[in-house]
XYZ file of C-alpha atoms in Angstrom:
568
model
C -30.827 -17.870 -9.315
C -30.077 -14.346 -8.115
C -30.856 -13.590 -4.453
C -29.637 -10.051 -3.691
C -29.355 -9.055 -0.022
C -27.928 -5.539 -0.581
C -29.071 -3.375 -3.488
C -27.672 0.136 -3.993
C -29.125 2.278 -6.777
C -27.948 5.703 -7.995
C -26.516 6.537 -4.561
C -24.725 9.837 -3.972
C -23.705 11.384 -0.652
C -21.992 14.597 0.413
C -20.809 15.386 3.952
C -21.901 18.750 5.385
C -19.557 21.522 4.281
C -17.849 19.367 1.631
C -17.280 20.790 -1.841
C -18.036 17.558 -3.693
C -19.889 14.278 -3.324
C -18.000 11.533 -1.485
C -20.141 8.813 -3.064
C -21.022 9.376 -6.704
C -23.885 7.605 -8.453
C -23.143 4.201 -6.923
C -24.892 1.142 -8.287
C -24.038 -2.144 -6.604
C -25.702 -5.488 -5.843
C -24.403 -7.981 -3.279
C -25.788 -11.509 -3.391
C -26.868 -13.343 -0.243
C -24.106 -15.600 1.059
C -21.278 -13.784 -0.737
C -17.923 -12.949 0.876
C -17.087 -9.519 -0.553
C -13.835 -7.594 -0.208
C -14.140 -3.847 -0.804
C -10.745 -2.565 -1.947
C -9.300 0.741 -3.120
C -6.888 3.452 -2.095
C -7.168 5.622 1.010
C -9.908 8.172 0.340
C -11.802 5.976 -2.157
C -14.914 6.135 0.140
C -14.952 2.440 1.061
C -15.971 3.078 4.689
C -18.522 5.708 3.675
C -20.119 3.221 1.274
C -20.411 0.548 3.963
C -21.922 2.992 6.461
C -24.826 3.522 4.088
C -25.590 -0.208 4.344
C -26.198 -0.164 8.117
C -27.903 3.247 8.111
C -25.203 5.232 9.933
C -25.390 7.325 6.779
C -27.669 9.274 6.693
C -29.120 8.760 10.204
C -25.943 9.407 12.232
C -23.716 11.181 9.724
C -26.154 13.557 8.065
C -25.551 15.110 4.657
C -26.939 15.321 1.152
C -28.247 11.833 0.369
C -29.674 10.775 -2.997
C -30.608 7.383 -4.393
C -31.541 4.264 -2.425
C -29.987 1.470 -0.347
C -31.999 -1.607 0.597
C -30.954 -4.515 2.819
C -33.074 -7.648 2.527
C -35.810 -5.447 1.097
C -35.641 -2.777 3.849
C -34.947 0.809 2.738
C -32.147 2.159 4.949
C -33.324 5.754 4.502
C -36.790 5.162 5.953
C -35.680 2.578 8.542
C -33.673 3.287 11.718
C -30.134 2.333 12.730
C -31.575 0.246 15.578
C -33.821 -1.754 13.258
C -31.075 -2.147 10.677
C -28.676 -3.507 13.331
C -30.811 -6.660 13.374
C -30.005 -7.146 9.696
C -26.497 -5.671 9.438
C -23.753 -6.238 11.998
C -20.871 -3.747 11.809
C -17.408 -4.055 13.351
C -15.545 -0.781 13.152
C -11.854 -0.291 12.458
C -11.529 1.123 16.002
C -13.409 -1.884 17.379
C -12.317 -1.235 20.988
C -14.879 1.594 21.107
C -17.669 -0.963 20.558
C -16.905 -2.803 23.812
C -19.123 -1.152 26.415
C -19.703 -3.766 29.142
C -17.282 -5.143 31.774
C -17.070 -8.796 30.684
C -17.068 -10.609 27.364
C -20.452 -12.257 27.985
C -22.028 -8.982 29.130
C -20.796 -7.214 26.026
C -21.926 -9.882 23.566
C -25.350 -10.044 25.262
C -25.799 -6.263 25.235
C -27.624 -6.075 21.894
C -30.047 -9.000 22.319
C -30.949 -7.878 25.846
C -31.504 -4.279 24.697
C -33.936 -5.524 22.067
C -35.778 -7.551 24.703
C -35.202 -10.879 23.029
C -36.311 -13.843 25.082
C -33.585 -15.825 23.294
C -30.789 -13.466 24.422
C -28.917 -16.102 26.465
C -29.096 -18.647 23.654
C -28.069 -16.070 21.036
C -25.136 -14.977 23.194
C -23.896 -18.528 23.713
C -24.249 -19.272 20.000
C -22.193 -16.218 19.021
C -19.459 -17.024 21.552
C -19.334 -20.625 20.359
C -19.315 -19.724 16.665
C -16.240 -17.510 17.134
C -14.421 -19.880 19.465
C -14.347 -17.551 22.479
C -16.777 -19.314 24.826
C -13.839 -19.902 27.171
C -13.414 -16.121 27.503
C -17.036 -15.457 28.502
C -16.217 -14.346 32.052
C -12.986 -12.527 31.174
C -12.913 -8.770 31.741
C -12.654 -6.671 28.576
C -9.458 -4.994 29.751
C -7.807 -8.410 30.097
C -8.227 -9.277 26.399
C -5.564 -9.265 23.726
C -6.203 -7.312 20.544
C -7.357 -10.404 18.680
C -9.669 -11.497 21.500
C -11.172 -7.999 21.730
C -11.766 -7.992 17.976
C -13.541 -11.362 18.157
C -15.639 -10.059 21.065
C -16.772 -7.059 19.016
C -17.605 -9.422 16.140
C -19.552 -11.715 18.501
C -21.564 -8.720 19.756
C -22.644 -8.005 16.189
C -23.276 -11.689 15.449
C -25.490 -12.167 18.544
C -28.239 -10.156 16.820
C -28.253 -12.846 14.090
C -27.828 -10.406 11.184
C -28.004 -11.338 7.513
C -24.917 -9.255 6.769
C -21.664 -8.684 8.708
C -19.427 -5.743 7.741
C -15.881 -5.623 9.143
C -13.783 -2.503 8.515
C -10.051 -3.312 8.254
C -10.193 -6.678 10.071
C -6.419 -7.017 10.415
C -5.216 -3.409 10.767
C -3.864 -3.672 14.335
C -3.473 -7.423 14.762
C -0.443 -9.677 14.657
C -0.402 -12.005 11.602
C -1.694 -15.092 13.435
C -4.613 -13.243 15.026
C -5.378 -11.599 11.683
C -5.616 -15.029 10.115
C -7.840 -16.184 12.980
C -10.294 -13.327 12.367
C -10.554 -14.256 8.695
C -10.936 -17.962 9.444
C -13.838 -17.157 11.772
C -15.443 -14.908 9.153
C -15.038 -17.645 6.534
C -16.677 -20.157 8.884
C -19.624 -17.800 9.480
C -19.965 -17.460 5.727
C -19.682 -21.195 4.930
C -21.517 -22.778 7.842
C -24.112 -20.137 8.696
C -24.711 -18.439 5.350
C -23.868 -14.984 6.686
C -23.031 -12.474 3.963
C -19.612 -11.027 4.823
C -18.300 -7.665 3.622
C -14.764 -6.617 4.552
C -12.902 -3.390 3.814
C -9.364 -4.537 3.157
C -5.933 -3.325 1.991
C -4.098 -6.647 2.326
C -4.259 -8.384 -1.047
C -3.161 -11.737 0.382
C -6.263 -11.949 2.615
C -8.501 -10.879 -0.263
C -7.004 -13.618 -2.436
C -7.402 -16.337 0.204
C -10.876 -15.617 1.538
C -13.022 -13.405 -0.709
C -15.467 -14.752 -3.251
C -15.904 -11.412 -5.007
C -14.182 -8.024 -5.028
C -15.512 -4.475 -5.312
C -12.881 -1.985 -6.512
C -13.659 1.559 -5.339
C -12.135 4.731 -6.790
C -13.190 8.355 -6.412
C -16.403 7.464 -4.613
C -17.788 4.863 -6.990
C -17.286 1.167 -7.827
C -15.016 0.608 -10.819
C -16.214 -2.985 -10.976
C -17.569 -5.875 -8.874
C -16.123 -9.209 -10.030
C -15.649 -12.812 -8.866
C -12.297 -13.283 -7.121
C -10.582 -15.130 -9.994
C -11.467 -12.383 -12.488
C -10.486 -9.672 -10.010
C -7.057 -11.201 -9.378
C -6.519 -11.503 -13.128
C -6.782 -7.715 -13.474
C -3.369 -7.091 -11.957
C -2.539 -4.042 -14.076
C -5.830 -2.317 -13.267
C -5.508 -3.066 -9.548
C -1.943 -1.741 -9.647
C -3.188 1.506 -11.194
C -5.473 1.935 -8.187
C -2.643 1.332 -5.720
C -3.431 -2.342 -5.064
C -0.574 -4.548 -6.301
C -1.397 -8.202 -6.746
C -0.427 -10.573 -3.921
C 3.252 -11.531 -4.069
C 2.402 -15.107 -5.063
C 0.546 -13.797 -8.134
C 3.339 -11.367 -8.993
C 5.896 -14.163 -8.789
C 4.186 -16.660 -11.101
C 3.363 -13.977 -13.645
C 6.933 -12.688 -13.627
C 7.954 -16.208 -14.647
C 5.491 -16.228 -17.524
C 2.725 -18.293 -15.929
C -0.703 -16.790 -16.701
C -2.456 -17.676 -13.440
C -3.640 -16.045 -10.219
C -2.856 -18.435 -7.346
C -4.605 -17.548 -4.108
C -1.898 -18.882 -1.763
C 1.886 -19.495 -1.799
C 1.189 -23.238 -1.785
C -0.900 -22.895 -4.940
C 1.846 -20.803 -6.550
C 4.449 -23.413 -5.624
C 2.355 -26.139 -7.255
C 2.365 -24.135 -10.496
C 6.133 -23.601 -10.429
C 7.535 -26.955 -9.237
C 7.485 -28.515 -12.687
C 8.851 -25.361 -14.281
C 12.072 -24.923 -12.311
C 14.063 -27.201 -10.031
C 14.813 -25.740 -6.626
C 16.611 -28.779 -5.259
C 20.034 -27.087 -5.311
C 20.698 -24.861 -2.303
C 21.599 -21.399 -3.533
C 23.883 -19.966 -0.863
C 25.773 -17.633 -3.195
C 23.276 -14.835 -2.643
C 23.474 -15.192 1.137
C 27.265 -15.154 1.034
C 27.163 -11.883 -0.913
C 25.506 -10.083 2.000
C 28.369 -8.929 4.229
C 27.555 -8.133 7.844
C 27.643 -4.356 8.354
C 30.235 -2.846 10.646
C 28.644 -2.055 14.040
C 28.032 1.663 14.552
C 28.259 3.672 17.738
C 25.812 2.936 20.553
C 22.729 5.154 20.269
C 20.640 3.513 22.990
C 21.086 0.815 25.594
C 18.429 -1.082 27.531
C 19.795 -2.854 30.615
C 17.751 -5.435 32.551
C 14.566 -3.421 32.162
C 11.403 -4.653 33.855
C 8.194 -2.703 33.481
C 4.470 -3.194 34.021
C 1.182 -1.442 34.714
C -1.155 -1.465 37.688
C -4.141 -3.756 37.356
C -7.629 -3.145 38.698
C -6.804 -5.381 41.661
C -3.843 -3.198 42.584
C -1.101 -5.567 41.448
C 1.353 -5.063 38.610
C 0.803 -6.685 35.227
C 4.331 -7.244 33.931
C 4.908 -6.291 30.293
C 8.720 -6.312 30.020
C 10.890 -8.689 32.026
C 14.648 -8.064 32.519
C 15.005 -7.063 28.883
C 18.440 -6.238 27.447
C 19.358 -4.812 24.057
C 21.696 -2.305 22.418
C 20.790 -0.100 19.442
C 23.533 1.242 17.159
C 23.820 3.888 14.465
C 23.010 2.730 10.959
C 20.519 0.106 12.137
C 16.960 -0.213 10.880
C 15.287 -2.250 13.622
C 11.885 -3.942 13.509
C 10.193 -4.920 16.772
C 7.888 -7.885 16.152
C 5.811 -10.217 18.288
C 2.200 -10.924 19.157
C -0.282 -8.407 20.500
C 0.754 -7.660 24.081
C 4.411 -8.674 23.601
C 5.614 -5.268 24.880
C 6.550 -3.525 21.621
C 4.774 -0.208 22.276
C 5.955 -0.150 25.899
C 9.569 -0.579 24.786
C 9.218 2.297 22.313
C 7.850 4.605 25.015
C 10.690 3.648 27.345
C 13.210 4.451 24.601
C 11.553 7.840 24.099
C 11.638 8.629 27.809
C 7.857 9.035 27.880
C 7.730 6.457 30.655
C 10.513 5.333 33.019
C 11.229 1.673 33.746
C 10.231 0.311 37.151
C 13.512 -1.601 37.215
C 16.671 -1.404 35.110
C 17.951 1.484 33.040
C 17.436 2.987 29.577
C 20.275 5.152 28.257
C 19.841 7.294 25.143
C 22.924 8.889 23.617
C 24.714 8.460 26.930
C 21.938 9.910 29.111
C 19.663 7.909 31.392
C 15.962 8.528 30.955
C 15.734 8.606 34.763
C 17.768 11.808 34.888
C 16.387 13.610 31.824
C 12.805 14.814 31.345
C 10.734 13.508 28.433
C 10.656 17.059 27.034
C 14.429 17.295 26.991
C 14.853 13.735 25.709
C 12.675 14.666 22.704
C 15.698 16.453 21.203
C 17.379 13.049 20.893
C 14.546 10.500 20.551
C 11.302 11.187 18.662
C 8.298 8.917 19.222
C 5.511 8.818 16.613
C 2.281 7.332 17.974
C 0.411 4.420 16.425
C -2.626 6.608 15.759
C -1.439 9.649 13.786
C -4.409 11.795 14.844
C -2.803 12.054 18.299
C 0.108 13.981 16.772
C -1.999 16.856 15.422
C -2.321 19.616 17.989
C -2.553 22.720 15.794
C -4.871 23.867 13.020
C -2.490 23.191 10.119
C 0.168 20.678 9.199
C 2.723 23.496 8.937
C 2.034 24.617 12.505
C 2.248 21.034 13.791
C 5.622 20.556 12.076
C 6.753 23.943 13.381
C 5.711 23.310 16.987
C 8.968 21.767 18.194
C 11.573 23.976 16.451
C 9.647 27.174 17.196
C 9.036 26.278 20.848
C 12.797 25.660 21.210
C 13.476 29.032 19.516
C 15.810 27.415 17.030
C 17.322 30.156 14.839
C 16.866 28.121 11.625
C 13.339 26.960 12.511
C 11.659 28.259 9.349
C 14.323 26.678 7.122
C 13.858 23.355 8.938
C 10.080 23.516 8.475
C 10.254 24.195 4.741
C 12.914 21.543 4.153
C 10.958 18.886 6.052
C 7.635 19.651 4.335
C 9.335 19.406 0.961
C 11.063 16.163 1.865
C 7.806 14.370 2.772
C 5.875 15.879 -0.146
C 3.383 17.907 1.875
C 4.091 21.483 0.739
C 0.755 21.669 -1.100
C -1.112 20.386 1.969
C 0.751 22.436 4.580
C -2.257 24.655 5.320
C -4.651 21.725 5.816
C -5.666 20.472 9.251
C -3.806 17.177 9.717
C -6.959 15.490 10.995
C -8.659 16.014 7.613
C -5.928 14.280 5.581
C -6.062 10.752 4.206
C -4.363 7.946 6.112
C -1.223 8.006 3.954
C -0.975 11.796 4.153
C -1.353 11.668 7.935
C 1.543 9.214 8.205
C 3.725 11.503 6.107
C 2.711 14.457 8.277
C 3.675 12.633 11.482
C 7.034 11.745 9.926
C 7.490 15.441 9.177
C 6.753 16.290 12.815
C 9.379 13.782 13.899
C 11.971 14.963 11.362
C 11.539 18.576 12.443
C 12.726 17.493 15.896
C 16.014 16.349 14.237
C 16.388 13.293 16.524
C 19.178 10.738 16.506
C 16.703 7.966 17.340
C 13.340 7.749 15.525
C 10.685 5.484 17.076
C 7.535 4.561 15.136
C 4.563 2.503 16.314
C 2.774 0.641 13.474
C 3.573 3.255 10.783
C 1.859 1.311 7.974
C -1.301 0.281 9.850
C -4.537 0.950 7.871
C -2.658 2.244 4.818
C -3.331 1.238 1.257
C -0.389 -0.374 -0.510
C 0.720 2.780 -2.326
C 0.756 4.796 0.915
C 2.498 1.921 2.695
C 5.200 1.847 0.025
C 5.601 5.633 0.333
C 6.237 5.246 4.075
C 8.716 2.395 3.489
C 10.595 4.492 0.923
C 10.710 7.503 3.223
C 12.022 5.391 6.096
C 14.779 4.063 3.831
C 15.633 7.613 2.705
C 16.069 8.824 6.295
C 19.411 7.053 6.720
C 21.252 10.327 6.092
C 19.200 12.172 8.717
C 18.404 9.650 11.467
C 21.121 7.560 13.121
C 18.852 4.695 14.154
C 15.200 3.933 13.408
C 13.056 1.486 15.391
C 9.639 0.386 14.118
C 7.109 -1.712 16.042
C 5.087 -3.524 13.400
C 2.891 -6.451 12.402
C 3.660 -5.738 8.724
C 5.977 -8.576 7.728
C 6.479 -7.178 4.241
C 7.830 -3.978 5.823
C 10.154 -6.122 7.943
C 11.383 -7.996 4.860
C 11.918 -4.979 2.629
C 13.178 -2.365 5.109
C 14.672 -3.796 8.313
C 18.326 -4.714 8.776
C 17.705 -6.289 12.198
C 14.678 -7.832 13.910
C 14.028 -8.062 17.642
C 11.418 -10.757 18.347
C 9.635 -10.122 21.654
C 7.833 -12.774 23.683
C 6.659 -12.536 27.290
C 8.449 -9.225 27.718
C 11.891 -10.482 26.654
C 13.954 -10.557 23.473
C 13.421 -14.103 22.244
C 15.519 -13.636 19.108
C 17.759 -10.947 17.594
C 18.454 -11.720 13.937
C 18.272 -10.463 10.323
C 14.912 -10.653 8.485
C 16.056 -13.479 6.210
C 16.999 -15.655 9.166
C 13.651 -14.942 10.822
C 11.589 -15.981 7.812
C 13.661 -19.130 7.299
C 13.047 -20.304 10.881
C 9.701 -22.107 10.786
C 9.794 -23.136 14.457
C 10.482 -19.579 15.657
C 7.706 -18.169 13.465
C 5.266 -20.764 14.772
C 6.245 -20.119 18.397
C 5.541 -16.375 18.210
C 2.590 -16.758 15.806
C 4.136 -14.753 12.989
C 3.458 -15.323 9.306
C 6.184 -14.666 6.702
C 5.483 -12.512 3.626
C 4.017 -14.491 0.765
C 7.248 -14.436 -1.240
C 9.251 -15.881 1.666
C 6.572 -18.540 2.184
C 6.696 -19.367 -1.529
C 10.474 -19.687 -1.365
C 10.212 -22.084 1.573
C 7.551 -24.143 -0.234
C 10.002 -24.555 -3.099
C 12.983 -25.320 -0.876
C 14.903 -22.131 -1.666
C 17.826 -21.406 0.641
C 18.139 -18.557 1.474
C 14.494 -17.541 1.367
C 13.759 -14.513 -0.856
C 12.621 -11.251 0.749
C 11.096 -9.671 -2.354
C 9.556 -10.693 -5.661
C 12.603 -9.255 -7.456
C 14.913 -11.476 -5.400
C 12.747 -14.496 -6.118
C 12.711 -13.878 -9.860
C 16.452 -13.206 -9.934
C 17.259 -16.453 -8.100
C 14.836 -18.351 -10.305
C 16.449 -17.045 -13.474
C 19.889 -18.198 -12.283
C 18.582 -21.646 -11.434
C 16.709 -21.962 -14.734
C 19.971 -21.297 -16.601
C 21.843 -23.864 -14.501
C 19.146 -26.511 -15.025
C 19.238 -25.830 -18.756
């Protein structure tokens, strides 16, 4: 029997000053107790749609609103955001901005206390317990890891006992283990407490594992809303909208199996009887010669660094860290939230100077060269691209460095860079108005215009749809003729597998391991220690006993074809 909790009818919405509707004649019904993943490319209006469910549109973001949205029978247009917050909990993509009180307990209790609920203490304890963070109740907000802060924001929404929880990009800035933890907690809320969960998601593997139904958005309207099995079966249609199927699905279908497994283990079960993987296939590994070491671009020598705490002491982030970066290397920095990845990037850029030890870039110590001067050699691109836009147009942002240095070929550099990243047609747009993928390309253009030897990127694929993520990966690979060495701090293990030539695994402020991607994903104990999760295709290879593990679906299929012939 149907029991709808969210009903959207003939909904259209246009932001003030916009030339066209962002939402266009949306009709959608979400059943009580469902776990819904809203998917689609950057700019498909997924977040805008969800903000109509909790009343932020039209009560906070005003505009031209037509149609109706009801939640548990309450019309969001005639209700208030405050009243709707009792029915709809919302965790934003930038969830840190939701944490407004000094301690975890204070923050989670904020909503129930504000509404004058006599049950506020009980509701707070229940929310903390449900999300497994009761032990953090007295911890200060600034002491939390990214995953803990995300769970705290979720607990604050849950404490109001809503019928619906909406989480925008649950895993965008989290390491793989903490991302999985967020989804496990959401699944538990859905199963054990009957909470309707809606997530906005770009990661197909999480959609496959946890969602019960999928809404595909394109150009401001749902293309369809289907149960998860039917949604995963529409691989071609999802691909057309920039959402490739999870690697496990791609792999089994490439081998002629018409199925949509939701996990690598399920894919392995389908393939074990089809092909024998008992033989160890080392031929492929032997065909990968170690590259000749290039010249030293940067050297980090016994670097220790930390930040002052509220109590006046120093919270150590890096501890006597040593590493050398060479030309021709594509280096991925990986590790859990708080491992020191972003701090190391800023030290390499000369933005900050180590408390102890030395960082040398192209033969110059960052202690003796200003950050402004070091920018000619090392370019740092921030995790949040909006921070890179200082001017009114993309062209002026790209031009800022070469023009300020009065480079004689500045205009030629600007045009060449804009063409290279495919932004000529958007050069007159304000960078802050671009889509997520366009913003990443624009920040790359800003970095390229500086013509550095060392390019440093912090989470370049965070919050991107798969098509935009692949564009960034391709551009990074194409920069080998322009940039001597590229270093990327990332939680994106597929980026590590497909792009990196070397991986530095950070733990407790030190380099725990320095190895190629294939060796990383074959080392189960190392992955478990630093709470990393391999890409689905590597996990599938391990399930089937493949040695070496594959790093892409193409590698997997190629190795499988060879083995099938040998078995035959």
